[in-house]
Short mmCIF file of C-alpha atoms and ligand atoms in Angstrom, two decimals:
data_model
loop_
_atom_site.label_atom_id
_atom_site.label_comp_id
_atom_site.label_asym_id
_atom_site.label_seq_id
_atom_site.Cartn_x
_atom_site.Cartn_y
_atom_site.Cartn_z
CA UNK A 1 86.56 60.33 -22.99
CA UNK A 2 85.57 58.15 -19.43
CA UNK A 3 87.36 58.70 -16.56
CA UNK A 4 89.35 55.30 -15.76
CA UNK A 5 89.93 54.06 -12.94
CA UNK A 6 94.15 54.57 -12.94
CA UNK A 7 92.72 57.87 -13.93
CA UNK A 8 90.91 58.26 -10.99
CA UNK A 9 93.47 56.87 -8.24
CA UNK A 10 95.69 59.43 -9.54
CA UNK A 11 93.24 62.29 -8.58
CA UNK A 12 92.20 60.59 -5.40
CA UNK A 13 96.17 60.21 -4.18
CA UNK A 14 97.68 63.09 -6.22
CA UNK A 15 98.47 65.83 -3.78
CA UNK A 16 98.74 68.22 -6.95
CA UNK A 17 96.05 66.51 -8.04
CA UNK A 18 94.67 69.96 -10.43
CA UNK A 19 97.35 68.85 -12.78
CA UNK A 20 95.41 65.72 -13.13
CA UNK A 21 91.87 67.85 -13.96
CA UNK A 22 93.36 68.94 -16.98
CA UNK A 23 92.77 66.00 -18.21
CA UNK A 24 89.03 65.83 -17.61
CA UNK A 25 88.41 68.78 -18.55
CA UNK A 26 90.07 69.16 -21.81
CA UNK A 27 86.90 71.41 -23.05
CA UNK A 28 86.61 69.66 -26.91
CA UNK A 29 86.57 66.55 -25.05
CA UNK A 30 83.52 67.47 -22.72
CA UNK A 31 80.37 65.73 -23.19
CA UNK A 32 78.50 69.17 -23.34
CA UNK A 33 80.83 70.67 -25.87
CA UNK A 34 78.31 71.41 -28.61
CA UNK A 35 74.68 69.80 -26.86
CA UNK A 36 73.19 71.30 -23.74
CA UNK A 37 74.49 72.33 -20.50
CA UNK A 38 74.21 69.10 -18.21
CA UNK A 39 72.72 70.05 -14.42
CA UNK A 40 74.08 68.01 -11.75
CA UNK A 41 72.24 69.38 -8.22
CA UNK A 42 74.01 68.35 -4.87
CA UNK A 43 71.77 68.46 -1.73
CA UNK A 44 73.85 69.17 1.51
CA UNK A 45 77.02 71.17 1.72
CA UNK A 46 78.97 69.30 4.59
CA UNK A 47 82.05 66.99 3.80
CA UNK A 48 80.16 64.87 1.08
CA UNK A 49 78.15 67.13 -0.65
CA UNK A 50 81.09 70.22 -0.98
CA UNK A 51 83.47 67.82 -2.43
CA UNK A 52 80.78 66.34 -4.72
CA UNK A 53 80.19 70.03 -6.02
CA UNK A 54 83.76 71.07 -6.14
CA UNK A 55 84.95 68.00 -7.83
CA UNK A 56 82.45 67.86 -10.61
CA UNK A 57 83.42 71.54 -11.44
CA UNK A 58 87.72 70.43 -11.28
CA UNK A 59 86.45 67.18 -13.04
CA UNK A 60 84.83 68.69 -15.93
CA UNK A 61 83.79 72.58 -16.38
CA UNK A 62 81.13 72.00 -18.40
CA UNK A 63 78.98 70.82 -16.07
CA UNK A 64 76.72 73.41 -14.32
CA UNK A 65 76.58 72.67 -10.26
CA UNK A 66 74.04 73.56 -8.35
CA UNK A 67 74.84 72.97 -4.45
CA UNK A 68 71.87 73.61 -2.09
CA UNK A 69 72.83 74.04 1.74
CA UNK A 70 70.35 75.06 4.43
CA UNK A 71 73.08 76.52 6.77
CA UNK A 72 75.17 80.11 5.34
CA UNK A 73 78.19 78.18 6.56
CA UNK A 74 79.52 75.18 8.05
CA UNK A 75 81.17 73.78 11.36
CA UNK A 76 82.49 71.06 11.21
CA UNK A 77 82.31 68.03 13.50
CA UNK A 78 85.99 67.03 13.33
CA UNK A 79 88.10 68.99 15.85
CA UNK A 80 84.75 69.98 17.73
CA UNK A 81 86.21 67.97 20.44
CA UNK A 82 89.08 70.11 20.35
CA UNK A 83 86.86 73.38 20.87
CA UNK A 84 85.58 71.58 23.95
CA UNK A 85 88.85 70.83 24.92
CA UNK A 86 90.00 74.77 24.45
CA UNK A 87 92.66 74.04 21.76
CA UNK A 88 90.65 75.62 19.29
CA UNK A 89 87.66 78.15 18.80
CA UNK A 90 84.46 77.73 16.64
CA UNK A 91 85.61 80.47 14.38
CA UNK A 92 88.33 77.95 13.64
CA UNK A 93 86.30 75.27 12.52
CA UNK A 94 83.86 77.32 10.55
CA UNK A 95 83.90 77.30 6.57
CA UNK A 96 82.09 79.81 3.94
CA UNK A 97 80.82 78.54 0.28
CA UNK A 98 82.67 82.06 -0.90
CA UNK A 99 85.50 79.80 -2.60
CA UNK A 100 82.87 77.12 -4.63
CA UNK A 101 80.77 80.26 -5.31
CA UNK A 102 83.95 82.69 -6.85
CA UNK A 103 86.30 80.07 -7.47
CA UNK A 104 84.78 76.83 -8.86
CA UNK A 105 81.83 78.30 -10.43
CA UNK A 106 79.30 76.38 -8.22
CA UNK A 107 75.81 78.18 -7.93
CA UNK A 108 75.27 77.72 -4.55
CA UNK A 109 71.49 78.32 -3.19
CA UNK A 110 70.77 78.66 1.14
CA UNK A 111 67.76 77.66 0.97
CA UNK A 112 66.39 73.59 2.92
CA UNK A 113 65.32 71.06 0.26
CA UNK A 114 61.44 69.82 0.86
CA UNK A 115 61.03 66.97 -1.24
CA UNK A 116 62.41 65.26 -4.19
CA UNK A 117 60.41 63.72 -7.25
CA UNK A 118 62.78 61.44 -8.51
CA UNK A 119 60.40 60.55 -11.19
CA UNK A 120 60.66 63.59 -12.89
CA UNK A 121 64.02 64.78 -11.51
CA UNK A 122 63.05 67.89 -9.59
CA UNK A 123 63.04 69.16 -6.10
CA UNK A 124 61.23 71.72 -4.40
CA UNK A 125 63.06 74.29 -1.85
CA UNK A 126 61.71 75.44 1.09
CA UNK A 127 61.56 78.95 -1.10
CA UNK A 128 59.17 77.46 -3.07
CA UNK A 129 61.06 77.33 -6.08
CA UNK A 130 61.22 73.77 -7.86
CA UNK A 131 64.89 72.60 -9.68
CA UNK A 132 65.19 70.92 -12.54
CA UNK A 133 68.31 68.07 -12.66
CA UNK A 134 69.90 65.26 -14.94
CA UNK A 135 71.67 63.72 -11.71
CA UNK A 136 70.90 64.44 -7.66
CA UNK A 137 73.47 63.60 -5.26
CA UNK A 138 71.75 63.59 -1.36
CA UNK A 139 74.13 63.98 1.25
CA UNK A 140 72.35 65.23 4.21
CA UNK A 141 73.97 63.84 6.96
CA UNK A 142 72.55 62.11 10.20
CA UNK A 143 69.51 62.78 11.98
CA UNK A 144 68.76 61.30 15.53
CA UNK A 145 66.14 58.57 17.18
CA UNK A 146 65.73 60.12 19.87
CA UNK A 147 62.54 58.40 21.04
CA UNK A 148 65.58 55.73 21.89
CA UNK A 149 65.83 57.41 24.85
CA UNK A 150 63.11 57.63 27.58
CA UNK A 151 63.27 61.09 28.90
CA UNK A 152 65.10 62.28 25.91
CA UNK A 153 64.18 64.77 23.05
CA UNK A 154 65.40 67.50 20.53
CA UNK A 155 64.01 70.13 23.14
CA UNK A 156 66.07 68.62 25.60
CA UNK A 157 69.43 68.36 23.52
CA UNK A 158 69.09 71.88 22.33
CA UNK A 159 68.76 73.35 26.11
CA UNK A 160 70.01 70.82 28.47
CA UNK A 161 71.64 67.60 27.55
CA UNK A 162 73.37 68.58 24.24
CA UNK A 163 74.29 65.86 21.81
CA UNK A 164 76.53 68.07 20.40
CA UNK A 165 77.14 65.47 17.33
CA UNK A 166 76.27 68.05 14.83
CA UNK A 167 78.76 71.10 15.32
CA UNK A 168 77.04 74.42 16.30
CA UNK A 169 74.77 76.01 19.07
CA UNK A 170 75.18 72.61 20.84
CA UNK A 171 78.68 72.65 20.97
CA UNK A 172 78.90 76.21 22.51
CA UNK A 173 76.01 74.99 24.42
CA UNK A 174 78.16 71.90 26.32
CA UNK A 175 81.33 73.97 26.11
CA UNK A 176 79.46 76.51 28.32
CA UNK A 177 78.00 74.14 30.95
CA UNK A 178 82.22 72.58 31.23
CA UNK A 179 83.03 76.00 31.73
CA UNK A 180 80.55 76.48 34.30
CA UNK A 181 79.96 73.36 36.15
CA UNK A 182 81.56 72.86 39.39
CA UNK A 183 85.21 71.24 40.33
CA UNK A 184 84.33 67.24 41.41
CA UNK A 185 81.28 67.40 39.38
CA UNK A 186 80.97 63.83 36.60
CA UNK A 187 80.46 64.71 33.10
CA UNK A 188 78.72 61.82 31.70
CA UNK A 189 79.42 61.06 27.86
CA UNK A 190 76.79 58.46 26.48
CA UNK A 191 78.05 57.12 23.47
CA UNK A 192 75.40 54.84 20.95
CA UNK A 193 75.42 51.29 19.41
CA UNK A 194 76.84 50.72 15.79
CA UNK A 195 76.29 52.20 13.42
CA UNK A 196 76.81 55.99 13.99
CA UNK A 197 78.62 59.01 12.80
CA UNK A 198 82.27 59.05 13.82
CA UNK A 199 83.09 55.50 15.75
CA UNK A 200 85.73 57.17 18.08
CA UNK A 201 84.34 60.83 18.67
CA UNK A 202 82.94 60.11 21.72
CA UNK A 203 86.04 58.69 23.05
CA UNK A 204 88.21 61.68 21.19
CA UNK A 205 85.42 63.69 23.34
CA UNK A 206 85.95 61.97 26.55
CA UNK A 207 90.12 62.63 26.09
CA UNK A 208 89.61 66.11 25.19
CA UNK A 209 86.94 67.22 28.22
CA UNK A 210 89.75 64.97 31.13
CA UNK A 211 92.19 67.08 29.20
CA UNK A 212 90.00 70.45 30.17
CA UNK A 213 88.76 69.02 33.69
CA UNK A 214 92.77 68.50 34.20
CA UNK A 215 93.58 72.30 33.96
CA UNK A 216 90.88 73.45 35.52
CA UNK A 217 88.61 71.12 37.26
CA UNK A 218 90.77 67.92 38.19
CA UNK A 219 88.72 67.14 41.28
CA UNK A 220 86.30 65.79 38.18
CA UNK A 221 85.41 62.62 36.23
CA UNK A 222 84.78 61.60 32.87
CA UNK A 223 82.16 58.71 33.33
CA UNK A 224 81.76 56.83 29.78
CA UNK A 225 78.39 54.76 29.51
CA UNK A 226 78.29 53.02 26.48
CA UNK A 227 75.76 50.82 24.23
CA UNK A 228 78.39 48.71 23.46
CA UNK A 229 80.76 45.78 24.26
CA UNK A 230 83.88 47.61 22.83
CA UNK A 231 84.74 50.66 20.85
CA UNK A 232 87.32 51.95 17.97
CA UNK A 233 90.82 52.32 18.78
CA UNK A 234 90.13 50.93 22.30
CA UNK A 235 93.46 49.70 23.05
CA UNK A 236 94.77 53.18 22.17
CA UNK A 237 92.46 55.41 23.58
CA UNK A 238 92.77 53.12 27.01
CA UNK A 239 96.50 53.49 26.89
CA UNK A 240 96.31 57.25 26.52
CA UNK A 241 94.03 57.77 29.05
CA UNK A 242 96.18 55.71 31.86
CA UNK A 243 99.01 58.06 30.74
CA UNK A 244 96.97 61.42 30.63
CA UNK A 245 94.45 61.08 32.51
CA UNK A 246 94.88 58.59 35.36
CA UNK A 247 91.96 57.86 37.47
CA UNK A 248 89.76 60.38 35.81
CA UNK A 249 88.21 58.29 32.78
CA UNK A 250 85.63 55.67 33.53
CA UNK A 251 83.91 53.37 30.79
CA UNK A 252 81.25 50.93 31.08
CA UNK A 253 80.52 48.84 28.66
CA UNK A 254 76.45 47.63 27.87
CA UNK A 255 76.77 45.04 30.29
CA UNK A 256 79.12 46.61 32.83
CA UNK A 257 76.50 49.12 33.75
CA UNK A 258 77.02 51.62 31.09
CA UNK A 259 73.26 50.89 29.12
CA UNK A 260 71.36 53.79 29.02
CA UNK A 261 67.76 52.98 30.21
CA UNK A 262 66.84 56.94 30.56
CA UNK A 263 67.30 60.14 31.04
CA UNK A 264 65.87 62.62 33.38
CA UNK A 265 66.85 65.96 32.74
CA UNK A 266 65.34 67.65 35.70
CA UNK A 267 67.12 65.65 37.87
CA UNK A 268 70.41 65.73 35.81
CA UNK A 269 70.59 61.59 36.15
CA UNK A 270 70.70 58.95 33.67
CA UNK A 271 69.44 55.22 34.44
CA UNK A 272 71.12 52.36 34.24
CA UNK A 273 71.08 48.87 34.99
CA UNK A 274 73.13 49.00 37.64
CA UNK A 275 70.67 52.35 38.88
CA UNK A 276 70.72 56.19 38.83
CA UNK A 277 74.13 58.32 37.87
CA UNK A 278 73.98 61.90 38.39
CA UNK A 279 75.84 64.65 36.13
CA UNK A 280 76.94 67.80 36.24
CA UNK A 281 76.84 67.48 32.81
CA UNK A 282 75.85 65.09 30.30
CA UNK A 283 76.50 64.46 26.89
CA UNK A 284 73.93 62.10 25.11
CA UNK A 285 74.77 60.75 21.68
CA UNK A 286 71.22 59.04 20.63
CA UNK A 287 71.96 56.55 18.30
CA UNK A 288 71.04 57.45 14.52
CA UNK A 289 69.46 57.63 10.78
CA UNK A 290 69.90 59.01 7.91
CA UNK A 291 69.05 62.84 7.30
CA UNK A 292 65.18 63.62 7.35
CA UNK A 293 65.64 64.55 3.59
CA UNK A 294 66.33 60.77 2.72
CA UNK A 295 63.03 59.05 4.45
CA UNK A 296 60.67 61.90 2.72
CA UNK A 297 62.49 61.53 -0.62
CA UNK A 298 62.02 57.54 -0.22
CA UNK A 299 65.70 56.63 -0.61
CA UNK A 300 66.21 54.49 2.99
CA UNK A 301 65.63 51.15 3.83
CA UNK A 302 64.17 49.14 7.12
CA UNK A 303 67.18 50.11 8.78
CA UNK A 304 67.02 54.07 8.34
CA UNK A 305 70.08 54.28 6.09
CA UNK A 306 70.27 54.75 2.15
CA UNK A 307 70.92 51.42 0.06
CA UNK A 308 73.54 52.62 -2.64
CA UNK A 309 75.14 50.81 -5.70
CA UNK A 310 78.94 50.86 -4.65
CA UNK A 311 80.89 51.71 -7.78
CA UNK A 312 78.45 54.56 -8.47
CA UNK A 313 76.93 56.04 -5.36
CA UNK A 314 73.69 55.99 -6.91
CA UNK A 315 70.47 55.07 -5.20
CA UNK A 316 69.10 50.95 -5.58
CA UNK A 317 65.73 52.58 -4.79
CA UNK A 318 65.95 55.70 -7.36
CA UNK A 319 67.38 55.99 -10.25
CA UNK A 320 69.27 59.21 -11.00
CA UNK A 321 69.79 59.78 -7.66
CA UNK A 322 73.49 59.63 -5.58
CA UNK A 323 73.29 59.07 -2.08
CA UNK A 324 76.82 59.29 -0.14
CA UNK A 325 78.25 60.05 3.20
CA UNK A 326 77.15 59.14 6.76
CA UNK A 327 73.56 58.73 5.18
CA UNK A 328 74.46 55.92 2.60
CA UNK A 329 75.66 52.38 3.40
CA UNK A 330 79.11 52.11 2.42
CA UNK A 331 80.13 48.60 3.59
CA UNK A 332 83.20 48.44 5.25
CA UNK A 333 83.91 52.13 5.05
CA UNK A 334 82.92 53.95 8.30
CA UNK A 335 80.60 57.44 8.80
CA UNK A 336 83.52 60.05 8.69
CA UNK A 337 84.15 62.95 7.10
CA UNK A 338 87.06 61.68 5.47
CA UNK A 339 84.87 58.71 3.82
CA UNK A 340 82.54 60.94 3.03
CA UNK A 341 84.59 63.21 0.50
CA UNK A 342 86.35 59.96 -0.82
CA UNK A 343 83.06 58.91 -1.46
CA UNK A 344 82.08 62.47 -3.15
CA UNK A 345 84.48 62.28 -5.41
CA UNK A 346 83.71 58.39 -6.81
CA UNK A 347 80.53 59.63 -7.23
CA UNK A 348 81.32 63.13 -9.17
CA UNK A 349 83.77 60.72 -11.49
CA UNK A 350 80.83 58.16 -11.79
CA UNK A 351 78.09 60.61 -12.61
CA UNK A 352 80.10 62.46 -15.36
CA UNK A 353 80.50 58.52 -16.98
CA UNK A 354 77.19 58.09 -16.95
CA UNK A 355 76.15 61.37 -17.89
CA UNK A 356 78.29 60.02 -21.04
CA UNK A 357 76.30 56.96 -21.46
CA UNK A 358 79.39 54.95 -19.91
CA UNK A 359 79.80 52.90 -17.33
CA UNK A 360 81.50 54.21 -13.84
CA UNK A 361 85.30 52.78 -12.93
CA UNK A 362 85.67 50.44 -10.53
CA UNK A 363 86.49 53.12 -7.17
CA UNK A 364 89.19 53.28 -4.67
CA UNK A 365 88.02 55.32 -1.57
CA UNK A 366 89.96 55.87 1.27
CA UNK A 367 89.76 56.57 5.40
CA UNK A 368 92.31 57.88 7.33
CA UNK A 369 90.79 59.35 11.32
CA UNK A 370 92.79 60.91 13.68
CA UNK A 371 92.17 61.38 17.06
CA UNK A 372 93.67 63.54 19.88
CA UNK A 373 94.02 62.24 23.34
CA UNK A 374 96.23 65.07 24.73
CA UNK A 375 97.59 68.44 22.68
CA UNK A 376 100.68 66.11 22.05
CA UNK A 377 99.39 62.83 21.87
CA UNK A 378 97.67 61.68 18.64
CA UNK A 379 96.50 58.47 17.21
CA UNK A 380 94.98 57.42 13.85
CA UNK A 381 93.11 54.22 11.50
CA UNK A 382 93.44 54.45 8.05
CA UNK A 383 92.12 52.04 5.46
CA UNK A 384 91.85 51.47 1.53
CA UNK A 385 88.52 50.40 0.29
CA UNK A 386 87.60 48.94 -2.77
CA UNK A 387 84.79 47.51 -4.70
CA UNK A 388 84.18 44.09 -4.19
CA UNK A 389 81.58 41.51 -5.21
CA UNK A 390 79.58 42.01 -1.33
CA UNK A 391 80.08 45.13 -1.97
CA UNK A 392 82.66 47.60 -0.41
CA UNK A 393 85.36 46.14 1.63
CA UNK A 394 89.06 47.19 2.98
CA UNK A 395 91.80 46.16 0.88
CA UNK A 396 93.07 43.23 3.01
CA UNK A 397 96.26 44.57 4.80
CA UNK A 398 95.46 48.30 3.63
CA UNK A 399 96.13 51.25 6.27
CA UNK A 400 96.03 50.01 10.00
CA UNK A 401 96.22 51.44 13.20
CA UNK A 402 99.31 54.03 15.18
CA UNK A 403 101.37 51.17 17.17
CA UNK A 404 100.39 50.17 20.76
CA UNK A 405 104.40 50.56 21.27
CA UNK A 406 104.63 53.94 19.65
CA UNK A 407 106.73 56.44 20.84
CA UNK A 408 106.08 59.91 22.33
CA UNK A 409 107.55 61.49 19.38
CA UNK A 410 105.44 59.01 17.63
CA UNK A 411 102.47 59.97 19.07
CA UNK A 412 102.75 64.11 19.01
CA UNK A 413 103.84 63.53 14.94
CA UNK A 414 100.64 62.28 15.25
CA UNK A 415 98.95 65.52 16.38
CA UNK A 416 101.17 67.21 14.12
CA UNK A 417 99.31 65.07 11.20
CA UNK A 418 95.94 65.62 12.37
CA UNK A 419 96.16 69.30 12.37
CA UNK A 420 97.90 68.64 9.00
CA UNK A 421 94.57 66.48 7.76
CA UNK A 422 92.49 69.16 9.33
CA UNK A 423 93.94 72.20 7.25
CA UNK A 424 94.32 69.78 4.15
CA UNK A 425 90.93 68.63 3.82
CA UNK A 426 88.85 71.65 4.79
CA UNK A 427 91.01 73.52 2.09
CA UNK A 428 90.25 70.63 -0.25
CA UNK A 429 86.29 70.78 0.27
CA UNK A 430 85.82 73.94 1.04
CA UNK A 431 89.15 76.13 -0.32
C1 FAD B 1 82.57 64.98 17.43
C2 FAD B 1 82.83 64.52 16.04
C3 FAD B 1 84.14 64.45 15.57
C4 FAD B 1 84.40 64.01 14.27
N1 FAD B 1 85.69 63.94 13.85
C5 FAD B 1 85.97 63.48 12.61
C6 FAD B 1 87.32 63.41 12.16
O1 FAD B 1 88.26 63.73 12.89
N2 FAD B 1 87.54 62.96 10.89
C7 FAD B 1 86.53 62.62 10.05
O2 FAD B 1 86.81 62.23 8.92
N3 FAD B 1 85.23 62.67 10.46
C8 FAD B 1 84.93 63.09 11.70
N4 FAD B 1 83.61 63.19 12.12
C9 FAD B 1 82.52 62.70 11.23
C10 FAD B 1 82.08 63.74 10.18
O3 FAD B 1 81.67 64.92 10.80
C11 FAD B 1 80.91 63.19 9.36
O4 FAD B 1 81.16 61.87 8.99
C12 FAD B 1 80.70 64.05 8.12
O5 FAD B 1 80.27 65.33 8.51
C13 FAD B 1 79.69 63.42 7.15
O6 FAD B 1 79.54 64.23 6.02
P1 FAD B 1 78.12 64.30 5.28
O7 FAD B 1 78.32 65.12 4.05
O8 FAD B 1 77.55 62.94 5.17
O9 FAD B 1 77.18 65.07 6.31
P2 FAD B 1 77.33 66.53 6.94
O10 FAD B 1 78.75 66.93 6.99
O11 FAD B 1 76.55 66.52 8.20
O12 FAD B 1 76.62 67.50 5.90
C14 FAD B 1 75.26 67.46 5.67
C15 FAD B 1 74.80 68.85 5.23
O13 FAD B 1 73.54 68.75 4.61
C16 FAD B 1 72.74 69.85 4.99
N5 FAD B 1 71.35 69.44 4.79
C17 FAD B 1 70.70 68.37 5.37
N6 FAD B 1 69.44 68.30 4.91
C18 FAD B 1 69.28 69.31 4.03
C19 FAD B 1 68.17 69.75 3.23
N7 FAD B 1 66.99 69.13 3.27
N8 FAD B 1 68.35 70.84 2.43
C20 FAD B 1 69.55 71.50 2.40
N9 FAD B 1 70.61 71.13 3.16
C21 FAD B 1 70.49 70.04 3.94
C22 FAD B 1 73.14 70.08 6.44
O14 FAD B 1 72.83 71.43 6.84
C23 FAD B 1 74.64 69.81 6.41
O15 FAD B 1 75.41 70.97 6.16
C24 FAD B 1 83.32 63.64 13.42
C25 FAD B 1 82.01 63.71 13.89
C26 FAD B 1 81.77 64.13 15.19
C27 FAD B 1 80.33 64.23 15.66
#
């Protein structure tokens, strides 16, 4: 039995969607039932890895899962802006693997993946230890150029200028200097060119530190210097801010004066075209590549991102191999973590097709992004992708945006949501 696609839009928009499992998983109908135990390994346990593993379990029990994670447990990125923001704490964005472990039977391993011999299908740990698997699915996140930046480096972003654009030390890290820095200080927020992780964090970011400076420091400024003409949600975000925050946002676009040209951390200044801007704090987002994982195991192009078949997931450079979230090029679909468990499921439904000699369905993914401006003032973009001959596009007239006219219930049902999509999804993945 394959997994069809009306199959598989039911699980992807079936709240209740275990009843829907049963189907899969219908044990005389599994592929294993009488041959040998199929091992699927998943590399990375963030938004697109976790739902890979969990999902292959729901999808079919026969399956054994092995999910290797570096980290004991994981922060997420989404409503990290909201810890800097003091709406919520890092214990509240932190997630264990105790419910894939106990609950969905996935073996997971801590231990960092070294390298990847596709040709044989094994991986060696860190450990030592080398894994055996019939499929790999790599999704290992972002990692950062920061030789992008003169002046800039890891050393610096993990004691001075945080990035903060992976959740963790950092965050605490630039949470701590807003907490310290002085009233009338600038906090500078340095957001990269397309493509990166999360097109309107840094502007969710900027909302959620005027929000803090408000309360506490409102002699202050949020200075925005951008690599780019224009940004996600702009109209939105620009809206909220002349409501919220009046006078207290800046943004420059690339050629307004907002291209970073370097950093000096001694001096706390970052150079520009139009010259030096001092910060009490600054936030640098370098702009970025795939996870190191994907250069060493060879599965990235020119660019620095992982070339993927769309209906499958799987690697046009290695065969065998998955590659999804912010690390694989999804077309029209953008870096979230949202996209990135849409795309962990496809994948879990492809791989068990092809682990039955069958071809995968045609997917449907989906994207939904919230972001806060204020505790009661939300907005969102939402989209339905499909498959298409170019590759992955948005449904023409699919999702679309929170209205530029919407009202202030409007807009605080729209905090309501995200909260909502935050408990929903981390409960999906992780749960
Ligand atoms: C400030 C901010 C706010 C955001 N808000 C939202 C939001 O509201 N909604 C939304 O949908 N998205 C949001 N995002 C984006 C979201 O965080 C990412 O798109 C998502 O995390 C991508 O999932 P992933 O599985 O590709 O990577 P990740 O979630 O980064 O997971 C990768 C995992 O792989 C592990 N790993 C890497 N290499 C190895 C290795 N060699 N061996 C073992 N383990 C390894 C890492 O430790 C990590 O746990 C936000 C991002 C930021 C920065």
């Amino acid at each position: 039995m394959s997994i069809s696609r009306r199959d598989f839009n039911k699980l992807l928009v079936s709240g209740v969607a275990g009843s829907a499992f049963g189907l899969f998983g219908m044990s005389g109908n599994t592929f294993a039932a009488g041959g040998s135990k199929k091992h699927v390994v998943v590399v990375g346990g963030g938004f697109g890895g976790a739902a890979t593993a969990k999902y292959l379990r729901k999808l079919d029990p026969s399956i054994s899962v092995t999910l290797i994670e570096q980290k004991l447990s994981y922060i997420t990125c989404p409503f990290s802006n909201w810890v800097l923001g003091g709406l919520k704490t890092m214990k509240d964005i932190t997630h264990t693997y105790t419910a894939l472990r106990t609950k969905h039977g996935v073996n997971v391993i801590a231990d960092r993946v070294v390298s990847i011999d596709a040709a044989k299908g094994t991986l060696k740990l860190a450990g030592g230890r080398v894994i055996g698997y019939d499929r790999l699915v790599v999704s290992p996140g972002i990692d950062f150029k920061y030789d992008a930046i003169p002046g800039y480096s890891q050393k610096i972003a993990e004691s001075k200028i945080p990035h903060a654009w992976q959740a963790g030390p950092q965050t605490v890290l630039l949470h701590r200097q807003l907490q310290t820095m002085k009233n009338g200080g600038a906090v500078l927020i340095c957001p990269p060119d397309n493509p990166f992780r999360c097109p309107p964090g840094p502007y969710e970011r900027a909302s959620l530190v005027a929000h803090y400076l408000k309360k506490h420091k409102p002699k202050s400024k949020v200075i925005i210097l951008d690599a780019k003409e224009k940004f996600s949600k702009q109209g939105l975000f620009t809206k909220g801010w002349e409501r919220l925050y009046p006078g207290m946002i800046e943004w420059h676009s690339s050629t307004g004066g907002g291209k970073v040209l370097g950093v000096d951390a001694k001096a706390m200044t970052v150079e520009t075209d139009f010259g030096a801007i001092k910060g009490a704090v600054i936030n640098i987002i370098p702009p970025q590549k795939a996870g190191k994982i994907a250069f060493d195991a060879g599965l990235t192009n020119e660019k620095g991102w992982c070339p993927v078949h769309p209906a499958s997931f799987e690697s046009t450079l290695h065969k065998g191999v998955h590659v999804i979230g912010d690390a694989c090029i999804a077309g029209a679909m953008p870096k979230s973590g949202f996209a990135a468990s849409s795309q962990g499921k496809v994948a879990a439904a492809a791989i068990i097709n092809m682990l039955r000699g069958q071809e995968p369905a045609p997917p449907s993914l989906v994207n939904t992004c919230y972001s806060l401006i204020g505790p009661e003032y939300g907005i969102s973009v939402a989209g339905v992708y499909e498959f298409a001959a170019t590759g992955i596009i948005q449904i023409p007239g699919s999702g679309g945006l929170t209205p530029a006219d919407a009202s202030d219930d409007q807009l605080a049902q729209e905090a309501m949501f995200a909260e909502g999509w935050y408990t929903n999804i981390s409960k999906d993945i992780w749960g």
